[in-house]
Amino acid sequence: MTEVSWTRWDFSNLDTVGSSRVDGVQDPIGYKLTMDDGNAAGKNKSKTANQELLEKKAWEVAVAPIQSVGMNFFFLWMSGSSPGIFTIMILGYCLTSIVGQFAKANAAFQNFKTIDTTLQWLAYLALCSVSLAYLLYHMAGMGLLPNSSGDWIALIPNVEVIETAGGVVK
């Protein structure tokens, strides 16, 4: 049987922070290991990085309505243009979902008080409006919305004829 040799590990040649070369080897491109000294420039850099991260997350919240109703619109497209029980149920679900998204428009951006989210809020409302417009278009195509004059015929008042004509046939 061979005997295991226990040797002591040597860490003396490892790269230390701040040195750019170890045994003539340079750092890879884009990789530089340095310590942050905590000066004001570093604080401003992290503050702008946080602002950029918040803006990115605000845009993710702004486009969330169109992502959440994509599957519902696929169901509507697959259901066709004839009104049936399942189509009506899907329409109701989509309508409540879109109205709920309109209702929580202000609450969606409460976490982003430190940045201006006006543009993201407008994009959120625009995407909700596009979703609602497509839903109403689909409902009108199915004949569930009164959009022609024949749908309002019950509201047209009847005209009473006052004069009558009569004739004699011999």
C-alpha positions as a Markdown table, in Angstrom:
| # | Residue | x | y | z |
|---|---|---|---|---|
| 1 | Met | 0.0 | 0.0 | 0.0 |
| 2 | Thr | 1.2 | 3.5 | -0.8 |
| 3 | Glu | 1.5 | 6.0 | 1.9 |
| 4 | Val | -0.3 | 9.3 | 1.5 |
| 5 | Ser | 1.9 | 12.3 | 1.6 |
| 6 | Trp | 0.5 | 15.1 | 3.6 |
| 7 | Thr | 1.9 | 18.4 | 2.4 |
| 8 | Arg | 1.4 | 21.9 | 3.5 |
| 9 | Trp | -0.4 | 24.1 | 1.1 |
| 10 | Asp | 1.3 | 27.2 | 0.0 |
| 11 | Phe | -0.8 | 30.3 | -0.6 |
| 12 | Ser | 2.0 | 32.8 | -0.8 |
| 13 | Asn | 1.8 | 33.3 | -4.6 |
| 14 | Leu | -1.9 | 34.2 | -4.8 |
| 15 | Asp | -3.0 | 37.5 | -6.3 |
| 16 | Thr | -3.7 | 40.2 | -3.7 |
| 17 | Val | -6.1 | 43.0 | -4.0 |
| 18 | Gly | -4.7 | 46.0 | -5.9 |
| 19 | Ser | -1.9 | 44.2 | -7.7 |
| 20 | Ser | -2.5 | 44.0 | -11.4 |
| 21 | Arg | 0.1 | 41.4 | -12.2 |
| 22 | Val | 1.1 | 38.1 | -10.8 |
| 23 | Asp | 4.0 | 36.4 | -12.4 |
| 24 | Gly | 3.6 | 38.5 | -15.5 |
| 25 | Val | -0.1 | 37.6 | -16.0 |
| 26 | Gln | -2.5 | 40.5 | -16.6 |
| 27 | Asp | -6.1 | 40.6 | -15.5 |
| 28 | Pro | -8.6 | 39.5 | -18.2 |
| 29 | Ile | -10.3 | 42.2 | -20.3 |
| 30 | Gly | -13.2 | 43.7 | -18.4 |
| 31 | Tyr | -12.1 | 42.2 | -15.1 |
| 32 | Lys | -10.2 | 44.4 | -12.6 |
| 33 | Leu | -10.3 | 43.5 | -8.9 |
| 34 | Thr | -10.0 | 46.7 | -6.9 |
| 35 | Met | -11.3 | 47.8 | -3.6 |
| 36 | Asp | -13.7 | 50.7 | -3.3 |
| 37 | Asp | -12.3 | 53.4 | -1.1 |
| 38 | Gly | -15.8 | 54.7 | -0.3 |
| 39 | Asn | -15.4 | 58.2 | -1.7 |
| 40 | Ala | -18.2 | 60.4 | -2.9 |
| 41 | Ala | -17.8 | 59.4 | -6.5 |
| 42 | Gly | -18.5 | 55.8 | -5.5 |
| 43 | Lys | -21.6 | 56.9 | -3.6 |
| 44 | Asn | -22.9 | 58.8 | -6.5 |
| 45 | Lys | -22.2 | 55.9 | -8.8 |
| 46 | Ser | -24.2 | 53.5 | -6.6 |
| 47 | Lys | -27.0 | 56.1 | -6.3 |
| 48 | Thr | -27.3 | 56.3 | -10.1 |
| 49 | Ala | -27.1 | 52.6 | -10.3 |
| 50 | Asn | -30.0 | 52.3 | -7.8 |
| 51 | Gln | -31.9 | 54.9 | -9.8 |
| 52 | Glu | -31.4 | 52.9 | -13.0 |
| 53 | Leu | -32.4 | 49.7 | -11.3 |
| 54 | Leu | -35.6 | 51.4 | -10.0 |
| 55 | Glu | -36.4 | 52.7 | -13.4 |
| 56 | Lys | -35.9 | 49.3 | -15.0 |
| 57 | Lys | -38.2 | 47.7 | -12.4 |
| 58 | Ala | -40.8 | 50.4 | -13.0 |
| 59 | Trp | -40.7 | 49.6 | -16.7 |
| 60 | Glu | -41.2 | 46.0 | -15.8 |
| 61 | Val | -44.3 | 46.9 | -13.8 |
| 62 | Ala | -45.5 | 49.1 | -16.6 |
| 63 | Val | -45.5 | 46.3 | -19.2 |
| 64 | Ala | -47.0 | 43.7 | -16.8 |
| 65 | Pro | -50.6 | 44.2 | -17.9 |
| 66 | Ile | -50.0 | 43.1 | -21.5 |
| 67 | Gln | -48.0 | 40.1 | -20.2 |
| 68 | Ser | -50.7 | 39.0 | -17.9 |
| 69 | Val | -53.6 | 39.1 | -20.4 |
| 70 | Gly | -51.7 | 37.4 | -23.3 |
| 71 | Met | -53.0 | 34.0 | -22.4 |
| 72 | Asn | -56.5 | 35.3 | -22.0 |
| 73 | Phe | -56.4 | 36.9 | -25.5 |
| 74 | Phe | -55.2 | 33.6 | -26.9 |
| 75 | Phe | -58.2 | 31.9 | -25.3 |
| 76 | Leu | -60.5 | 34.5 | -26.9 |
| 77 | Trp | -58.9 | 34.0 | -30.3 |
| 78 | Met | -59.3 | 30.3 | -30.0 |
| 79 | Ser | -62.9 | 30.5 | -28.9 |
| 80 | Gly | -64.0 | 32.1 | -32.2 |
| 81 | Ser | -66.7 | 34.7 | -32.9 |
| 82 | Ser | -69.8 | 32.9 | -31.8 |
| 83 | Pro | -71.1 | 33.6 | -28.4 |
| 84 | Gly | -71.1 | 30.5 | -26.2 |
| 85 | Ile | -71.0 | 29.7 | -22.5 |
| 86 | Phe | -67.3 | 29.3 | -22.3 |
| 87 | Thr | -66.6 | 32.3 | -24.5 |
| 88 | Ile | -68.8 | 34.4 | -22.3 |
| 89 | Met | -67.0 | 33.1 | -19.2 |
| 90 | Ile | -63.6 | 34.0 | -20.7 |
| 91 | Leu | -64.9 | 37.4 | -21.7 |
| 92 | Gly | -66.1 | 38.0 | -18.1 |
| 93 | Tyr | -62.8 | 36.9 | -16.7 |
| 94 | Cys | -60.8 | 39.1 | -19.1 |
| 95 | Leu | -63.0 | 42.1 | -18.4 |
| 96 | Thr | -62.6 | 41.7 | -14.6 |
| 97 | Ser | -58.9 | 41.3 | -15.0 |
| 98 | Ile | -58.5 | 44.5 | -17.1 |
| 99 | Val | -60.8 | 46.5 | -14.8 |
| 100 | Gly | -58.7 | 45.3 | -11.8 |
| 101 | Gln | -55.6 | 46.4 | -13.5 |
| 102 | Phe | -57.1 | 49.8 | -14.1 |
| 103 | Ala | -58.1 | 49.9 | -10.4 |
| 104 | Lys | -54.6 | 49.2 | -9.1 |
| 105 | Ala | -52.7 | 51.5 | -11.5 |
| 106 | Asn | -51.7 | 53.9 | -8.7 |
| 107 | Ala | -50.9 | 51.1 | -6.2 |
| 108 | Ala | -48.6 | 49.5 | -8.8 |
| 109 | Phe | -46.1 | 52.3 | -8.6 |
| 110 | Gln | -46.2 | 53.0 | -4.9 |
| 111 | Asn | -42.8 | 51.4 | -4.4 |
| 112 | Phe | -41.1 | 53.8 | -6.8 |
| 113 | Lys | -41.6 | 57.1 | -4.9 |
| 114 | Thr | -38.0 | 58.1 | -5.2 |
| 115 | Ile | -38.1 | 58.3 | -9.0 |
| 116 | Asp | -40.5 | 60.0 | -11.5 |
| 117 | Thr | -42.7 | 57.3 | -12.9 |
| 118 | Thr | -45.0 | 59.4 | -15.0 |
| 119 | Leu | -44.0 | 57.9 | -18.2 |
| 120 | Gln | -44.2 | 54.4 | -16.9 |
| 121 | Trp | -47.6 | 55.1 | -15.4 |
| 122 | Leu | -48.8 | 56.4 | -18.8 |
| 123 | Ala | -47.5 | 53.3 | -20.5 |
| 124 | Tyr | -49.2 | 51.2 | -17.9 |
| 125 | Leu | -52.6 | 52.9 | -18.6 |
| 126 | Ala | -52.0 | 52.8 | -22.4 |
| 127 | Leu | -51.4 | 49.0 | -22.3 |
| 128 | Cys | -54.5 | 48.5 | -20.1 |
| 129 | Ser | -56.5 | 50.6 | -22.6 |
| 130 | Val | -55.2 | 48.6 | -25.5 |
| 131 | Ser | -56.2 | 45.4 | -23.7 |
| 132 | Leu | -59.7 | 46.8 | -23.0 |
| 133 | Ala | -60.0 | 48.0 | -26.7 |
| 134 | Tyr | -59.2 | 44.5 | -28.0 |
| 135 | Leu | -61.7 | 43.0 | -25.6 |
| 136 | Leu | -64.4 | 45.4 | -26.6 |
| 137 | Tyr | -63.6 | 44.8 | -30.3 |
| 138 | His | -63.9 | 41.1 | -29.7 |
| 139 | Met | -67.2 | 41.5 | -27.9 |
| 140 | Ala | -68.6 | 43.7 | -30.7 |
| 141 | Gly | -67.6 | 41.1 | -33.3 |
| 142 | Met | -69.6 | 38.5 | -31.4 |
| 143 | Gly | -72.6 | 40.8 | -31.3 |
| 144 | Leu | -72.6 | 41.3 | -27.5 |
| 145 | Leu | -72.2 | 45.1 | -27.8 |
| 146 | Pro | -74.9 | 47.3 | -29.3 |
| 147 | Asn | -73.1 | 49.0 | -32.1 |
| 148 | Ser | -75.6 | 49.2 | -34.9 |
| 149 | Ser | -78.8 | 51.1 | -35.3 |
| 150 | Gly | -80.8 | 47.9 | -35.3 |
| 151 | Asp | -79.7 | 47.3 | -31.7 |
| 152 | Trp | -81.4 | 50.5 | -30.6 |
| 153 | Ile | -84.7 | 50.1 | -32.4 |
| 154 | Ala | -86.6 | 49.7 | -29.2 |
| 155 | Leu | -85.7 | 53.2 | -28.3 |
| 156 | Ile | -87.1 | 54.8 | -31.5 |
| 157 | Pro | -90.6 | 56.1 | -30.7 |
| 158 | Asn | -93.5 | 54.9 | -32.7 |
| 159 | Val | -95.2 | 57.4 | -34.9 |
| 160 | Glu | -99.0 | 57.4 | -34.7 |
| 161 | Val | -100.6 | 57.9 | -38.1 |
| 162 | Ile | -103.4 | 60.5 | -37.8 |
| 163 | Glu | -104.7 | 60.6 | -41.3 |
| 164 | Thr | -106.1 | 57.6 | -43.1 |
| 165 | Ala | -107.3 | 57.2 | -46.6 |
| 166 | Gly | -110.1 | 55.0 | -47.7 |
| 167 | Gly | -111.5 | 54.0 | -51.0 |
| 168 | Val | -114.4 | 52.3 | -52.6 |
| 169 | Val | -114.0 | 49.4 | -55.0 |
| 170 | Lys | -116.9 | 48.8 | -57.4 |
